Amino acid sequence: MKIGVVSDTHMSRNAKSLPQALVAEFRHVDQILHLGDWVALEIYEMLSQLATVEGIAGNNDGAEIIQRFGERKIITLEGVRIGMIHGHAPYSRKGTDGNALLAFEGDEVDCILFGHSHQPLMRRENGILLFNPGSPTDKRREKQYSFGLLDIEDGIISARHVFYDSRD
């Protein structure tokens, strides 16, 4: 199973399109996971034209998005338990990845996906894959825009970032 992972799109209702690099990759995924800060529900509609979409809300999302997706969830895909959180809370002194770990403390998960910082991250801690895809549209201090791809095969999950220079 191939999964597209995206966060922090921060696209307004006036957004005309998603970045071409993201669309090109997500046309070939089985599932898309959005980790919050959609900003507009129209982003869900754009993504759902490419594949099935699941997500959670972030700190910049309004009531409609929060009610539709919630702010934290655990999903199971191909036998792999994936925790999804934006990463802005609960607060810890260990950064966004610390917040993500804290949000699933005591839960059995194989992977924790989070966003919020716009900083791509991939590491394992205590056997759990921590993955932040970065942002496909708002790179902030990063050199490039980014999103992520997950592969699940025989119950094993692997991840990689896709980096690119233009958000068009």
Coordinates of C-alpha atoms in Angstrom, one line a residue:
M1 CA 0.0 0.0 0.0
K2 CA 1.3 3.5 -0.9
I3 CA 0.2 6.5 1.2
G4 CA 0.6 10.2 0.5
V5 CA 1.3 12.3 3.6
V6 CA 0.8 16.0 3.6
S7 CA 0.4 18.7 6.3
D8 CA 0.2 22.5 6.6
T9 CA -1.2 23.2 3.2
H10 CA -2.4 26.6 4.5
M11 CA -4.3 27.2 1.3
S12 CA -7.2 29.6 1.2
R13 CA -10.6 29.2 -0.4
N14 CA -9.2 31.0 -3.4
A15 CA -6.5 28.4 -4.1
K16 CA -6.8 27.2 -7.6
S17 CA -4.6 24.1 -7.5
L18 CA -2.2 22.0 -5.5
P19 CA 1.5 21.9 -6.3
Q20 CA 2.2 19.9 -9.5
A21 CA 4.9 17.8 -7.7
L22 CA 2.4 16.7 -5.1
V23 CA -0.4 16.0 -7.6
A24 CA 2.0 13.9 -9.8
E25 CA 2.9 11.7 -6.9
F26 CA -0.5 11.5 -5.2
R27 CA -2.1 10.3 -8.4
H28 CA -0.4 7.0 -7.7
V29 CA -1.2 6.5 -4.0
D30 CA -3.9 4.3 -2.4
Q31 CA -4.6 6.7 0.4
I32 CA -3.8 10.4 1.4
L33 CA -3.4 11.4 5.0
H34 CA -3.6 15.2 5.8
L35 CA -2.1 16.2 9.2
G36 CA -3.9 19.5 9.7
D37 CA -3.8 23.2 8.8
W38 CA -5.9 22.6 5.7
V39 CA -7.3 26.1 6.3
A40 CA -10.1 25.5 3.7
L41 CA -12.3 22.4 3.2
E42 CA -11.8 22.8 -0.5
I43 CA -8.3 21.3 -0.1
Y44 CA -10.1 18.0 0.9
E45 CA -12.1 18.2 -2.3
M46 CA -8.9 18.7 -4.4
L47 CA -7.1 15.8 -2.7
S48 CA -10.1 13.5 -2.9
Q49 CA -10.0 13.7 -6.7
L50 CA -6.6 11.9 -6.5
A51 CA -7.3 9.2 -3.8
T52 CA -9.2 8.5 -0.6
V53 CA -8.5 11.1 2.0
E54 CA -8.3 10.9 5.8
G55 CA -7.1 13.6 8.1
I56 CA -7.1 15.5 11.3
A57 CA -7.5 19.3 12.0
G58 CA -4.7 21.7 13.0
N59 CA -4.5 24.9 15.0
N60 CA -5.4 27.0 11.9
D61 CA -8.5 25.0 11.0
G62 CA -12.0 26.2 11.7
A63 CA -14.9 24.5 13.4
E64 CA -16.1 22.8 10.2
I65 CA -12.8 21.0 9.6
I66 CA -12.4 20.1 13.4
Q67 CA -15.9 18.6 13.4
R68 CA -15.3 16.6 10.2
F69 CA -11.9 15.2 11.1
G70 CA -11.2 15.6 14.8
E71 CA -7.8 16.6 16.2
R72 CA -6.3 13.2 17.0
K73 CA -6.9 9.7 15.7
I74 CA -5.4 6.3 15.3
I75 CA -6.1 4.4 12.0
T76 CA -5.0 0.9 11.0
L77 CA -3.8 0.4 7.4
E78 CA -2.6 -3.0 6.2
G79 CA -2.2 -4.0 9.9
V80 CA -0.1 -1.0 10.8
R81 CA -1.4 1.3 13.5
I82 CA -0.8 5.0 12.6
G83 CA -1.3 7.8 15.1
M84 CA -2.2 11.2 13.5
I85 CA -1.9 14.6 15.2
H86 CA -1.1 18.1 14.1
G87 CA 1.5 18.5 16.8
H88 CA 0.7 21.9 18.4
A89 CA -0.6 20.2 21.6
P90 CA -0.2 18.8 24.1
Y91 CA 2.7 21.0 24.8
S92 CA 6.1 19.7 25.9
R93 CA 9.5 21.2 26.0
K94 CA 10.8 18.7 23.4
G95 CA 9.4 20.4 20.3
T96 CA 6.7 19.3 17.9
D97 CA 8.0 15.7 17.8
G98 CA 7.8 15.6 21.6
N99 CA 4.2 16.8 21.4
A100 CA 3.4 14.1 18.9
L101 CA 5.0 11.4 21.2
L102 CA 3.2 12.8 24.2
A103 CA -0.2 12.7 22.4
F104 CA 0.1 8.9 21.9
E105 CA 1.8 8.0 25.2
G106 CA 0.4 4.7 26.3
D107 CA -1.1 3.9 22.9
E108 CA 0.1 1.0 20.7
V109 CA 1.2 2.6 17.5
D110 CA 3.8 1.7 14.9
C111 CA 4.0 5.2 13.4
I112 CA 3.1 8.8 14.5
L113 CA 2.5 11.3 11.7
F114 CA 2.4 15.0 12.6
G115 CA 2.9 18.4 11.1
H116 CA 2.8 22.0 12.6
S117 CA 6.5 22.9 12.4
H118 CA 6.7 22.8 8.6
Q119 CA 10.0 21.0 9.2
P120 CA 10.5 17.6 7.6
L121 CA 11.5 15.0 10.1
M122 CA 11.9 11.2 10.0
R123 CA 13.3 9.1 12.8
R124 CA 12.5 6.1 15.0
E125 CA 12.1 6.3 18.7
N126 CA 11.5 3.1 20.8
G127 CA 10.5 1.3 17.6
I128 CA 8.0 4.0 16.5
L129 CA 8.4 5.8 13.2
L130 CA 8.0 9.6 13.7
F131 CA 7.3 11.4 10.5
N132 CA 6.6 15.0 9.6
P133 CA 6.2 15.6 5.9
G134 CA 7.0 19.3 6.1
S135 CA 4.8 21.6 4.0
P136 CA 4.0 21.5 0.2
T137 CA 3.1 25.2 0.1
D138 CA 4.7 27.1 3.0
K139 CA 8.3 26.0 3.5
R140 CA 9.1 28.9 5.9
R141 CA 12.8 28.5 6.8
E142 CA 13.3 25.2 4.9
K143 CA 15.2 25.2 1.6
Q144 CA 12.5 23.3 -0.2
Y145 CA 8.8 22.4 -0.1
S146 CA 8.0 18.9 0.9
F147 CA 5.5 16.1 1.5
G148 CA 5.8 12.4 2.3
L149 CA 5.2 9.0 1.0
L150 CA 4.7 5.9 3.1
D151 CA 4.9 2.3 1.9
I152 CA 3.4 -0.6 3.9
E153 CA 4.4 -4.1 2.8
D154 CA 3.9 -7.2 4.9
G155 CA 3.1 -5.2 8.0
I156 CA 6.3 -3.1 7.7
I157 CA 6.1 0.7 7.2
S158 CA 8.8 2.8 5.5
A159 CA 8.8 6.5 4.7
R160 CA 10.5 9.0 2.5
H161 CA 10.2 12.7 1.8
V162 CA 9.7 14.3 -1.6
F163 CA 11.4 17.7 -1.9
Y164 CA 10.9 20.3 -4.6
D165 CA 11.6 24.0 -5.4
S166 CA 8.4 25.4 -6.7
R167 CA 5.0 25.3 -5.2
D168 CA 3.3 25.7 -8.5

